[in-house]
PDB file of C-alpha atoms in Angstrom:
ATOM      1  CA  MET A 282       0.000   0.000   0.000  1.00  0.00           C
ATOM      2  CA  GLU A 283       1.387   3.336  -1.009  1.00  0.00           C
ATOM      3  CA  HIS A 284       1.510   6.118   1.590  1.00  0.00           C
ATOM      4  CA  GLN A 285       0.408   9.492   0.366  1.00  0.00           C
ATOM      5  CA  GLN A 286       0.987  12.684   2.282  1.00  0.00           C
ATOM      6  CA  THR A 287      -1.793  15.176   1.864  1.00  0.00           C
ATOM      7  CA  CYS A 288      -1.524  18.914   2.186  1.00  0.00           C
ATOM      8  CA  SER A 289      -4.446  21.173   2.835  1.00  0.00           C
ATOM      9  CA  SER A 290      -4.897  24.320   0.806  1.00  0.00           C
ATOM     10  CA  ALA A 291      -3.983  26.248   3.983  1.00  0.00           C
ATOM     11  CA  ASP A 292      -0.641  24.370   4.148  1.00  0.00           C
ATOM     12  CA  ILE A 293       0.092  25.176   0.531  1.00  0.00           C
ATOM     13  CA  ALA A 294      -0.885  28.832   0.991  1.00  0.00           C
ATOM     14  CA  GLU A 295       1.362  29.070   4.064  1.00  0.00           C
ATOM     15  CA  ALA A 296       4.258  27.488   2.164  1.00  0.00           C
ATOM     16  CA  ASP A 297       3.742  29.874  -0.744  1.00  0.00           C
ATOM     17  CA  GLU A 298       3.628  32.837   1.628  1.00  0.00           C
ATOM     18  CA  LYS A 299       6.882  31.804   3.290  1.00  0.00           C
ATOM     19  CA  LEU A 300       8.607  31.299  -0.043  1.00  0.00           C
ATOM     20  CA  GLU A 301       7.446  34.731  -1.212  1.00  0.00           C
ATOM     21  CA  LYS A 302       9.000  36.242   1.931  1.00  0.00           C
ATOM     22  CA  VAL A 303      12.278  34.484   1.099  1.00  0.00           C
ATOM     23  CA  LYS A 304      12.185  35.750  -2.473  1.00  0.00           C
ATOM     24  CA  HIS A 305      11.495  39.264  -1.190  1.00  0.00           C
ATOM     25  CA  ALA A 306      14.542  38.998   1.115  1.00  0.00           C
ATOM     26  CA  ILE A 307      16.690  37.791  -1.787  1.00  0.00           C
ATOM     27  CA  VAL A 308      15.652  40.803  -3.874  1.00  0.00           C
ATOM     28  CA  GLN A 309      16.354  43.075  -0.897  1.00  0.00           C
ATOM     29  CA  PHE A 310      19.917  41.777  -0.351  1.00  0.00           C
ATOM     30  CA  LYS A 311      20.889  40.432  -3.788  1.00  0.00           C
ATOM     31  CA  LEU A 312      22.975  43.432  -4.855  1.00  0.00           C
ATOM     32  CA  MET A 313      24.692  43.745  -1.500  1.00  0.00           C
ATOM     33  CA  LYS A 314      28.209  42.322  -1.070  1.00  0.00           C
ATOM     34  CA  GLY A 315      27.955  39.261   1.190  1.00  0.00           C
ATOM     35  CA  ALA A 316      24.218  38.878   0.570  1.00  0.00           C
ATOM     36  CA  LEU A 317      24.180  35.208   1.522  1.00  0.00           C
ATOM     37  CA  ILE A 318      24.359  35.622   5.307  1.00  0.00           C
ATOM     38  CA  PRO A 319      21.474  38.116   5.632  1.00  0.00           C
ATOM     39  CA  VAL A 320      19.405  35.975   3.264  1.00  0.00           C
ATOM     40  CA  LEU A 321      20.114  32.876   5.375  1.00  0.00           C
ATOM     41  CA  HIS A 322      19.111  34.830   8.503  1.00  0.00           C
ATOM     42  CA  GLU A 323      15.804  35.673   6.826  1.00  0.00           C
ATOM     43  CA  VAL A 324      15.235  32.043   5.826  1.00  0.00           C
ATOM     44  CA  GLN A 325      16.015  30.920   9.377  1.00  0.00           C
ATOM     45  CA  ASP A 326      13.616  33.518  10.813  1.00  0.00           C
ATOM     46  CA  ILE A 327      10.848  32.475   8.420  1.00  0.00           C
ATOM     47  CA  TYR A 328      11.184  28.680   8.702  1.00  0.00           C
ATOM     48  CA  GLY A 329      13.014  28.231  12.014  1.00  0.00           C
ATOM     49  CA  PHE A 330      15.756  26.368  10.141  1.00  0.00           C
ATOM     50  CA  LEU A 331      17.251  26.150   6.645  1.00  0.00           C
ATOM     51  CA  PRO A 332      15.188  23.685   4.564  1.00  0.00           C
ATOM     52  CA  GLU A 333      17.043  22.189   1.594  1.00  0.00           C
ATOM     53  CA  PRO A 334      14.399  23.079  -1.044  1.00  0.00           C
ATOM     54  CA  VAL A 335      14.574  26.717   0.057  1.00  0.00           C
ATOM     55  CA  LEU A 336      18.381  26.663  -0.050  1.00  0.00           C
ATOM     56  CA  GLN A 337      18.083  25.475  -3.642  1.00  0.00           C
ATOM     57  CA  VAL A 338      15.974  28.553  -4.396  1.00  0.00           C
ATOM     58  CA  VAL A 339      18.577  30.746  -2.676  1.00  0.00           C
ATOM     59  CA  SER A 340      21.290  29.035  -4.734  1.00  0.00           C
ATOM     60  CA  GLU A 341      19.495  29.737  -7.998  1.00  0.00           C
ATOM     61  CA  GLU A 342      18.535  33.312  -7.129  1.00  0.00           C
ATOM     62  CA  LEU A 343      21.953  34.347  -5.788  1.00  0.00           C
ATOM     63  CA  ASN A 344      23.787  32.317  -8.437  1.00  0.00           C
ATOM     64  CA  LEU A 345      25.831  30.530  -5.777  1.00  0.00           C
ATOM     65  CA  PRO A 346      26.661  26.827  -5.694  1.00  0.00           C
ATOM     66  CA  LEU A 347      24.673  24.890  -3.107  1.00  0.00           C
ATOM     67  CA  SER A 348      27.967  23.613  -1.668  1.00  0.00           C
ATOM     68  CA  GLU A 349      29.003  27.193  -0.831  1.00  0.00           C
ATOM     69  CA  ILE A 350      25.671  27.804   0.903  1.00  0.00           C
ATOM     70  CA  TYR A 351      26.047  24.610   2.954  1.00  0.00           C
ATOM     71  CA  GLY A 352      29.607  25.645   3.824  1.00  0.00           C
ATOM     72  CA  VAL A 353      28.378  28.944   5.273  1.00  0.00           C
ATOM     73  CA  ALA A 354      25.303  27.404   6.922  1.00  0.00           C
ATOM     74  CA  SER A 355      27.325  24.696   8.638  1.00  0.00           C
ATOM     75  CA  PHE A 356      30.135  27.048   9.712  1.00  0.00           C
ATOM     76  CA  TYR A 357      27.993  29.416  11.766  1.00  0.00           C
ATOM     77  CA  HIS A 358      26.376  27.784  14.790  1.00  0.00           C
ATOM     78  CA  PHE A 359      23.407  30.147  14.573  1.00  0.00           C
ATOM     79  CA  PHE A 360      22.174  28.410  11.429  1.00  0.00           C
ATOM     80  CA  SER A 361      20.420  25.072  11.648  1.00  0.00           C
ATOM     81  CA  LEU A 362      19.787  22.576   8.879  1.00  0.00           C
ATOM     82  CA  THR A 363      17.269  20.695  11.025  1.00  0.00           C
ATOM     83  CA  PRO A 364      13.994  21.909  12.546  1.00  0.00           C
ATOM     84  CA  LYS A 365      14.149  23.135  16.142  1.00  0.00           C
ATOM     85  CA  GLY A 366      11.623  22.959  18.930  1.00  0.00           C
ATOM     86  CA  GLU A 367       9.257  25.746  19.880  1.00  0.00           C
ATOM     87  CA  ASN A 368      11.615  26.698  22.745  1.00  0.00           C
ATOM     88  CA  VAL A 369      15.359  26.465  22.217  1.00  0.00           C
ATOM     89  CA  ILE A 370      17.336  26.004  25.431  1.00  0.00           C
ATOM     90  CA  HIS A 371      20.957  27.156  25.364  1.00  0.00           C
ATOM     91  CA  VAL A 372      23.012  26.022  28.352  1.00  0.00           C
ATOM     92  CA  CYS A 373      26.233  27.986  28.704  1.00  0.00           C
ATOM     93  CA  MET A 374      29.277  25.745  28.940  1.00  0.00           C
ATOM     94  CA  GLY A 375      31.778  28.606  29.223  1.00  0.00           C
ATOM     95  CA  THR A 376      34.447  28.367  31.901  1.00  0.00           C
ATOM     96  CA  ALA A 377      32.573  30.210  34.681  1.00  0.00           C
ATOM     97  CA  CYS A 378      29.353  28.269  34.095  1.00  0.00           C
ATOM     98  CA  TYR A 379      31.156  24.963  33.758  1.00  0.00           C
ATOM     99  CA  ILE A 380      33.034  25.470  37.045  1.00  0.00           C
ATOM    100  CA  LYS A 381      29.796  26.388  38.814  1.00  0.00           C
ATOM    101  CA  GLY A 382      27.904  23.278  37.696  1.00  0.00           C
ATOM    102  CA  ALA A 383      26.565  23.809  34.185  1.00  0.00           C
ATOM    103  CA  GLN A 384      27.188  20.149  33.288  1.00  0.00           C
ATOM    104  CA  ALA A 385      24.851  18.990  36.091  1.00  0.00           C
ATOM    105  CA  VAL A 386      22.179  21.429  34.895  1.00  0.00           C
ATOM    106  CA  LEU A 387      22.598  20.201  31.331  1.00  0.00           C
ATOM    107  CA  ASP A 388      22.347  16.580  32.481  1.00  0.00           C
ATOM    108  CA  ARG A 389      19.163  17.329  34.437  1.00  0.00           C
ATOM    109  CA  LEU A 390      17.622  19.059  31.427  1.00  0.00           C
ATOM    110  CA  SER A 391      18.499  16.084  29.256  1.00  0.00           C
ATOM    111  CA  THR A 392      16.910  13.715  31.775  1.00  0.00           C
ATOM    112  CA  GLU A 393      13.772  15.817  32.253  1.00  0.00           C
ATOM    113  CA  LEU A 394      13.249  16.345  28.526  1.00  0.00           C
ATOM    114  CA  LYS A 395      14.331  12.806  27.576  1.00  0.00           C
ATOM    115  CA  VAL A 396      16.552  14.096  24.775  1.00  0.00           C
ATOM    116  CA  PRO A 397      20.295  14.192  24.238  1.00  0.00           C
ATOM    117  CA  VAL A 398      22.131  17.478  23.845  1.00  0.00           C
ATOM    118  CA  GLN A 399      21.337  18.899  20.381  1.00  0.00           C
ATOM    119  CA  GLY A 400      18.085  16.934  20.468  1.00  0.00           C
ATOM    120  CA  THR A 401      14.475  18.007  20.175  1.00  0.00           C
ATOM    121  CA  THR A 402      11.620  16.573  22.227  1.00  0.00           C
ATOM    122  CA  GLU A 403       9.090  14.359  20.450  1.00  0.00           C
ATOM    123  CA  ASP A 404       6.403  17.016  20.792  1.00  0.00           C
ATOM    124  CA  ASN A 405       8.751  19.661  19.292  1.00  0.00           C
ATOM    125  CA  LYS A 406       8.324  21.745  22.421  1.00  0.00           C
ATOM    126  CA  PHE A 407      12.040  22.004  23.337  1.00  0.00           C
ATOM    127  CA  THR A 408      15.440  21.762  21.681  1.00  0.00           C
ATOM    128  CA  LEU A 409      18.376  21.358  24.069  1.00  0.00           C
ATOM    129  CA  GLU A 410      21.733  22.837  23.111  1.00  0.00           C
ATOM    130  CA  ALA A 411      25.048  23.325  24.882  1.00  0.00           C
ATOM    131  CA  THR A 412      26.714  26.542  23.849  1.00  0.00           C
ATOM    132  CA  ARG A 413      29.812  28.577  24.441  1.00  0.00           C
ATOM    133  CA  CYS A 414      29.791  31.633  26.695  1.00  0.00           C
ATOM    134  CA  LEU A 415      26.497  33.533  26.778  1.00  0.00           C
ATOM    135  CA  GLY A 416      28.191  36.558  28.318  1.00  0.00           C
ATOM    136  CA  ALA A 417      26.386  36.369  31.648  1.00  0.00           C
ATOM    137  CA  CYS A 418      29.254  35.014  33.776  1.00  0.00           C
ATOM    138  CA  GLY A 419      28.015  36.881  36.858  1.00  0.00           C
ATOM    139  CA  LEU A 420      24.895  34.685  36.797  1.00  0.00           C
ATOM    140  CA  ALA A 421      26.767  31.388  36.302  1.00  0.00           C
ATOM    141  CA  PRO A 422      25.603  28.791  35.644  1.00  0.00           C
ATOM    142  CA  VAL A 423      23.206  30.272  33.140  1.00  0.00           C
ATOM    143  CA  MET A 424      20.884  29.178  30.355  1.00  0.00           C
ATOM    144  CA  THR A 425      18.493  30.869  28.014  1.00  0.00           C
ATOM    145  CA  ILE A 426      15.118  29.632  26.874  1.00  0.00           C
ATOM    146  CA  GLY A 427      14.197  31.738  23.912  1.00  0.00           C
ATOM    147  CA  GLU A 428      15.068  35.284  24.955  1.00  0.00           C
ATOM    148  CA  LYS A 429      14.698  34.701  28.708  1.00  0.00           C
ATOM    149  CA  VAL A 430      17.848  34.283  30.810  1.00  0.00           C
ATOM    150  CA  HIS A 431      17.833  31.920  33.792  1.00  0.00           C
ATOM    151  CA  GLY A 432      20.825  32.339  36.093  1.00  0.00           C
ATOM    152  CA  ARG A 433      22.401  30.936  39.240  1.00  0.00           C
ATOM    153  CA  LEU A 434      20.917  27.575  38.304  1.00  0.00           C
ATOM    154  CA  VAL A 435      20.904  24.391  40.299  1.00  0.00           C
ATOM    155  CA  PRO A 436      19.741  21.077  38.813  1.00  0.00           C
ATOM    156  CA  ASN A 437      16.720  20.887  41.135  1.00  0.00           C
ATOM    157  CA  ALA A 438      15.380  24.167  39.681  1.00  0.00           C
ATOM    158  CA  VAL A 439      15.087  22.655  36.198  1.00  0.00           C
ATOM    159  CA  PRO A 440      11.591  21.056  36.506  1.00  0.00           C
ATOM    160  CA  LYS A 441      10.046  24.282  37.828  1.00  0.00           C
ATOM    161  CA  ILE A 442      11.627  26.322  35.026  1.00  0.00           C
ATOM    162  CA  LEU A 443      10.445  23.870  32.363  1.00  0.00           C
ATOM    163  CA  ASN A 444       6.899  24.028  33.768  1.00  0.00           C
ATOM    164  CA  GLU A 445       6.846  27.739  32.897  1.00  0.00           C
ATOM    165  CA  TYR A 446       6.872  26.703  29.232  1.00  0.00           C
ATOM    166  CA  ASN A 447       4.209  23.981  29.351  1.00  0.00           C
TER     167      ASN A 447
END
């Protein structure tokens, strides 16, 4: 039996709308030197990651080889080639945070969310990432969930913090 994936007209309209936004961004930056990075930022903002079919459009429109686009996208940690959860958790693993227990906080998050580092929960609610210094050493250990900073963390505080996002 053949499996067919169906798309509603709303899905198609949403996809078309997103692609039009990408094409608008390409037109906006196309003549600028180094246009690729701002275009990739726009794609990431629109889709939450860099989908391959959209990168092919970027390749054609900017007249850049797809390999060059992948090189840039994989070099900068900000860009993601895979979908992320609704809430991205960044746990700082810089020196100050690491010394003050960031690894234990990261381990507790991994246990609570049942995902490895760089993983996304099954319900796409959270993506867990370890990152370099977040620049909040005075609050070590620190993590961000979206734009919110959580500092002076202890592993036992993790469940309460996660409940804020459920």
